[in-house]
Coordinates of C-alpha atoms in Angstrom, one line a residue:
M946 CA 0.0 0.0 0.0
F947 CA 1.3 3.4 -0.9
F948 CA 1.0 6.9 0.6
A949 CA 1.8 9.8 -1.6
A950 CA 4.1 12.3 0.1
D951 CA 4.9 14.5 -2.9
G952 CA 4.1 14.7 -6.6
K953 CA 1.1 13.6 -8.7
V954 CA 0.0 10.2 -10.1
E955 CA -2.6 9.2 -12.7
V956 CA -5.0 6.3 -12.1
T957 CA -6.3 4.3 -15.2
K958 CA -8.2 1.2 -15.8
E959 CA -8.3 -0.6 -19.1
G960 CA -6.9 2.5 -20.8
M961 CA -9.5 4.8 -19.3
K962 CA -8.4 7.6 -16.9
L963 CA -10.2 7.5 -13.6
C964 CA -8.5 10.3 -11.6
T965 CA -5.3 12.0 -10.5
M966 CA -4.0 12.0 -7.0
G967 CA -1.6 14.2 -5.1
P968 CA 0.1 14.4 -1.7
G969 CA -1.8 12.8 1.2
K970 CA -3.6 10.2 -0.9
V971 CA -3.5 6.5 -0.3
F972 CA -3.7 3.8 -3.0
G973 CA -3.1 0.0 -3.3
E974 CA -5.0 -0.8 -0.1
L975 CA -7.4 -3.3 -1.8
A976 CA -4.6 -5.7 -2.5
I977 CA -3.6 -5.5 1.2
L978 CA -7.1 -5.8 2.6
Y979 CA -8.4 -8.6 0.3
N980 CA -5.2 -10.3 -1.0
C981 CA -6.4 -9.8 -4.6
T982 CA -4.9 -8.6 -7.9
R983 CA -4.5 -4.9 -8.7
T984 CA -7.7 -3.4 -10.0
A985 CA -6.2 -0.3 -11.7
T986 CA -2.9 1.1 -13.0
V987 CA -1.1 4.0 -11.2
R988 CA 1.4 6.0 -13.3
T989 CA 3.6 8.9 -12.2
L990 CA 2.9 12.3 -13.9
V991 CA 5.9 14.1 -12.2
H992 CA 8.6 13.2 -9.8
V993 CA 6.9 11.4 -7.0
K994 CA 7.9 10.5 -3.4
L995 CA 5.9 7.6 -1.8
W996 CA 5.8 5.8 1.5
A997 CA 5.1 2.1 1.2
I998 CA 4.0 -0.6 3.6
D999 CA 3.7 -4.3 2.9
R1000 CA 0.8 -6.6 3.7
Q1001 CA 2.4 -8.4 6.6
C1002 CA 3.5 -5.2 8.4
F1003 CA 0.1 -3.6 7.8
Q1004 CA -1.8 -6.5 9.2
T1005 CA 0.5 -6.8 12.2
I1006 CA 0.0 -3.1 13.0
M1007 CA -3.8 -3.2 12.6
M1008 CA -4.1 -6.4 14.6
R1009 CA -2.0 -5.0 17.4
T1010 CA -3.9 -1.7 17.4
G1011 CA -7.2 -3.5 17.4
L1012 CA -6.2 -5.7 20.3
I1013 CA -5.0 -2.8 22.3
K1014 CA -8.2 -0.8 21.7
H1015 CA -10.3 -3.8 22.5
S1016 CA -8.5 -4.4 25.8
E1017 CA -8.9 -0.7 26.7
Y1018 CA -12.6 -0.9 26.1
M1019 CA -12.9 -4.1 28.1
D1020 CA -11.1 -2.6 31.1
F1021 CA -13.3 0.5 30.9
L1022 CA -16.6 -1.5 30.7
K1023 CA -15.5 -3.6 33.7
S1024 CA -14.9 -0.4 35.7
V1025 CA -18.5 0.8 35.2
P1026 CA -20.7 -0.6 38.0
T1027 CA -23.8 -0.7 35.6
F1028 CA -22.0 -3.2 33.3
Q1029 CA -20.3 -5.4 35.9
G1030 CA -23.1 -7.9 35.9
L1031 CA -22.6 -8.7 32.2
S1032 CA -20.7 -11.8 31.1
E1033 CA -17.1 -11.6 29.7
E1034 CA -18.5 -12.7 26.3
T1035 CA -21.1 -9.9 26.2
L1036 CA -18.5 -7.3 27.3
S1037 CA -16.2 -8.5 24.6
K1038 CA -18.9 -8.2 22.0
L1039 CA -19.8 -4.7 23.2
A1040 CA -16.1 -3.7 22.9
D1041 CA -16.1 -5.0 19.3
V1042 CA -19.1 -2.9 18.2
M1043 CA -18.2 0.3 20.1
E1044 CA -17.1 3.4 18.2
E1045 CA -15.1 6.2 19.9
T1046 CA -16.4 9.7 19.3
H1047 CA -15.1 13.1 20.5
Y1048 CA -16.9 16.3 21.3
D1049 CA -15.7 19.9 22.0
D1050 CA -16.7 22.0 25.0
G1051 CA -20.2 23.3 24.4
E1052 CA -21.0 21.0 21.5
Y1053 CA -24.4 19.3 21.4
I1054 CA -24.1 15.5 21.6
I1055 CA -27.9 15.0 21.6
R1056 CA -30.6 17.6 20.8
Q1057 CA -34.1 17.3 22.3
G1058 CA -36.7 16.3 19.7
A1059 CA -34.2 14.7 17.3
R1060 CA -34.6 11.1 16.3
G1061 CA -32.2 8.8 18.0
D1062 CA -30.6 5.5 17.2
T1063 CA -27.4 5.5 19.3
F1064 CA -26.5 4.9 22.9
F1065 CA -23.6 6.7 24.6
I1066 CA -21.2 5.8 27.4
I1067 CA -18.9 8.6 28.7
S1068 CA -15.3 7.4 28.9
K1069 CA -13.8 10.9 29.4
G1070 CA -15.1 14.3 30.4
K1071 CA -18.5 15.7 31.6
V1072 CA -21.8 16.6 30.0
N1073 CA -24.8 18.7 31.0
V1074 CA -28.3 17.3 30.5
T1075 CA -30.9 20.0 29.9
Q1076 CA -34.5 20.1 28.9
E1077 CA -36.6 22.8 27.2
D1078 CA -39.5 24.3 29.2
S1079 CA -42.4 24.1 26.8
V1080 CA -43.9 27.2 28.4
N1081 CA -41.0 29.6 28.8
Q1082 CA -38.8 28.0 26.1
D1083 CA -35.9 28.1 28.6
N1084 CA -33.4 25.3 29.0
I1085 CA -33.7 23.7 32.5
H1086 CA -30.5 22.0 33.8
L1087 CA -31.4 18.5 34.9
R1088 CA -28.1 16.9 35.9
E1089 CA -24.4 16.5 35.1
L1090 CA -22.9 13.2 33.9
G1091 CA -19.3 12.0 33.9
R1092 CA -17.1 9.1 33.3
G1093 CA -18.9 5.8 33.4
D1094 CA -22.4 7.4 33.0
W1095 CA -24.5 6.6 30.0
F1096 CA -27.4 8.3 28.2
G1097 CA -29.5 8.0 25.1
E1098 CA -31.1 4.7 26.0
Q1099 CA -34.8 5.9 25.9
A1100 CA -34.6 6.6 22.2
L1101 CA -33.5 2.9 21.7
Q1102 CA -36.2 1.4 24.0
G1103 CA -39.2 2.7 22.2
E1104 CA -39.0 6.5 22.4
D1105 CA -38.3 7.6 18.8
L1106 CA -37.4 11.2 19.8
R1107 CA -34.7 12.4 22.2
T1108 CA -36.3 13.8 25.4
A1109 CA -33.5 16.1 26.5
N1110 CA -30.3 17.9 25.3
V1111 CA -26.9 16.5 26.2
I1112 CA -24.1 19.2 25.9
A1113 CA -20.4 18.7 26.4
A1114 CA -19.3 20.6 29.5
E1115 CA -15.6 20.1 28.5
P1116 CA -13.8 18.0 25.8
V1117 CA -15.7 14.7 26.0
T1118 CA -15.0 11.2 24.7
C1119 CA -17.9 8.8 24.3
L1120 CA -18.2 5.2 23.3
V1121 CA -21.2 4.9 21.0
I1122 CA -23.3 1.8 20.4
D1123 CA -25.9 1.6 17.6
R1124 CA -29.6 0.5 18.1
D1125 CA -29.2 -3.1 17.0
S1126 CA -26.1 -3.8 19.1
F1127 CA -27.8 -2.1 22.1
K1128 CA -30.9 -4.3 21.8
H1129 CA -29.2 -7.6 21.2
L1130 CA -26.3 -7.2 23.7
I1131 CA -27.7 -5.1 26.5
G1132 CA -31.5 -5.1 26.1
G1133 CA -33.1 -3.1 28.9
L1134 CA -30.8 -1.3 31.2
D1135 CA -33.1 -1.7 34.2
D1136 CA -31.4 -5.0 35.1
V1137 CA -28.7 -4.9 32.4
S1138 CA -29.7 -8.3 31.1
N1139 CA -28.3 -9.9 28.0
K1140 CA -31.3 -10.1 25.7
V1141 CA -30.9 -11.4 22.2
Y1142 CA -34.6 -11.0 21.5
E1143 CA -36.9 -8.2 22.6
D1144 CA -39.8 -10.5 23.6
A1145 CA -41.2 -14.0 23.3
E1146 CA -43.1 -13.1 20.1
A1147 CA -39.9 -12.0 18.3
K1148 CA -38.1 -15.1 19.5
A1149 CA -40.8 -17.3 18.1
K1150 CA -40.6 -15.4 14.8
Y1151 CA -36.9 -16.1 14.5
E1152 CA -37.2 -19.8 15.5
A1153 CA -39.9 -20.3 12.9
E1154 CA -37.8 -18.5 10.2
N1155 CA -34.8 -20.8 11.0
A1156 CA -36.9 -23.9 10.8
F1157 CA -38.5 -22.8 7.5
F1158 CA -35.2 -22.0 5.7
S1159 CA -33.1 -24.8 7.1
S1160 CA -35.4 -27.3 5.2
L1161 CA -35.1 -25.6 1.8
K1162 CA -33.0 -27.0 -1.1
L1163 CA -31.7 -25.3 -4.2
N1164 CA -34.3 -27.0 -6.4
D1165 CA -37.0 -25.4 -4.3
F1166 CA -36.3 -22.1 -6.1
N1167 CA -36.9 -20.7 -9.5
I1168 CA -34.3 -18.1 -10.8
I1169 CA -36.2 -15.1 -12.2
D1170 CA -33.5 -12.7 -13.2
T1171 CA -29.9 -11.5 -12.4
L1172 CA -29.8 -8.5 -10.0
G1173 CA -26.1 -7.9 -10.2
V1174 CA -22.7 -9.3 -11.1
G1175 CA -19.5 -8.8 -9.0
G1176 CA -15.9 -9.9 -9.0
F1177 CA -16.6 -13.3 -7.3
G1178 CA -20.0 -14.2 -8.6
R1179 CA -23.5 -12.8 -9.1
V1180 CA -26.8 -12.1 -7.3
E1181 CA -30.0 -13.7 -8.6
L1182 CA -33.6 -12.8 -7.9
V1183 CA -35.2 -16.2 -6.9
Q1184 CA -38.7 -17.3 -6.1
L1185 CA -40.0 -20.2 -4.1
K1186 CA -41.7 -22.7 -6.4
N1187 CA -44.5 -23.6 -4.0
E1188 CA -45.0 -20.0 -2.7
E1189 CA -44.5 -17.5 -5.5
S1190 CA -45.1 -14.5 -3.2
K1191 CA -41.8 -15.2 -1.5
T1192 CA -38.8 -13.8 -3.4
F1193 CA -35.2 -13.5 -2.4
A1194 CA -31.8 -12.2 -3.5
M1195 CA -29.5 -15.2 -3.7
K1196 CA -25.8 -14.7 -3.8
I1197 CA -24.0 -17.3 -6.0
L1198 CA -20.2 -17.5 -5.7
K1199 CA -17.6 -19.0 -8.0
K1200 CA -15.8 -21.5 -5.8
R1201 CA -12.8 -21.9 -8.1
H1202 CA -12.3 -18.1 -8.4
I1203 CA -12.5 -17.8 -4.6
V1204 CA -9.9 -20.5 -4.1
D1205 CA -7.6 -19.1 -6.9
T1206 CA -7.6 -15.7 -5.2
R1207 CA -7.4 -17.2 -1.7
Q1208 CA -10.6 -15.5 -0.5
Q1209 CA -11.9 -18.4 1.6
E1210 CA -11.6 -16.7 5.0
H1211 CA -13.1 -13.5 3.6
I1212 CA -16.1 -15.3 2.3
R1213 CA -16.5 -17.3 5.6
A1214 CA -16.3 -14.1 7.5
E1215 CA -19.0 -12.5 5.3
K1216 CA -21.3 -15.5 5.8
H1217 CA -20.9 -15.4 9.6
I1218 CA -21.5 -11.6 9.8
M1219 CA -24.7 -12.0 7.7
T1220 CA -25.8 -14.9 9.9
E1221 CA -25.4 -12.8 13.1
A1222 CA -27.1 -9.7 11.6
H1223 CA -30.6 -9.2 13.0
S1224 CA -32.5 -7.7 10.0
D1225 CA -35.8 -8.5 8.3
F1226 CA -33.8 -8.3 5.0
I1227 CA -31.3 -11.1 5.9
V1228 CA -32.1 -14.8 6.3
R1229 CA -30.3 -15.8 9.5
S1230 CA -30.8 -19.6 9.5
E1231 CA -27.8 -21.9 9.2
P1232 CA -28.1 -23.2 5.6
S1233 CA -27.8 -26.8 4.6
E1234 CA -24.9 -27.9 2.4
S1235 CA -26.9 -27.4 -0.7
L1236 CA -27.3 -23.7 0.0
C1237 CA -23.6 -23.2 0.6
F1238 CA -22.0 -21.8 -2.5
M1239 CA -18.5 -21.8 -1.1

């Protein structure tokens, strides 16, 4: 992977110019991330100075950085009394999905009335929580929150709109969790229980879905049309033969091409991520061998 320090380069693909890049730009990262062949040609236009890093060094640095950050998040979560009842596995999953965000003094982190889909844990600094008086239109100070405190959970537990303002009282660092991760890993913060499903009805729905799809075979589908074609295969629009109202996008991969480009681990990782995703648009059941295109 290359970092342009000085000069200018031109990027072309199959003889067609795509763009030019100057100092501060990065290129060649796809070959490092996915271990694949180069997808474009980069040619110098003037004298160029580059910094380069090889795949092994890059992966070592990223792995070490990721492990250090993960360890820091784990230590922080264990120090917060609210989360001490959670299992080590759940804490580790929380640390995986957290994103670190920074706010300046006086900056609004949450605005009253805005739609919310994130949950915040303060890891550094303090915030003021205020609420607008509907009569006088004044901001009433409710409380001050600091390290280890959390906020934003009401918007994730049914309230679509934020009910208060949260303003940084000094430079603040927060660990942010999205709605899906909050629901599946934390659930309700009243007892900080680990709930994968919101209620028994949702659980029954997922179990029924798993049972339905685990029994399907490839010959149960009719291919209607091709939705898209990529570097490793294509996506087909398919329809159940015995229930034509049910249609799906089925990803079909070229096994030989995957093996030739050594993408096995990448494809397995994609499959596992899709399986763990809680979305009405993704079939989460463990497929039979006939539905594995790897």
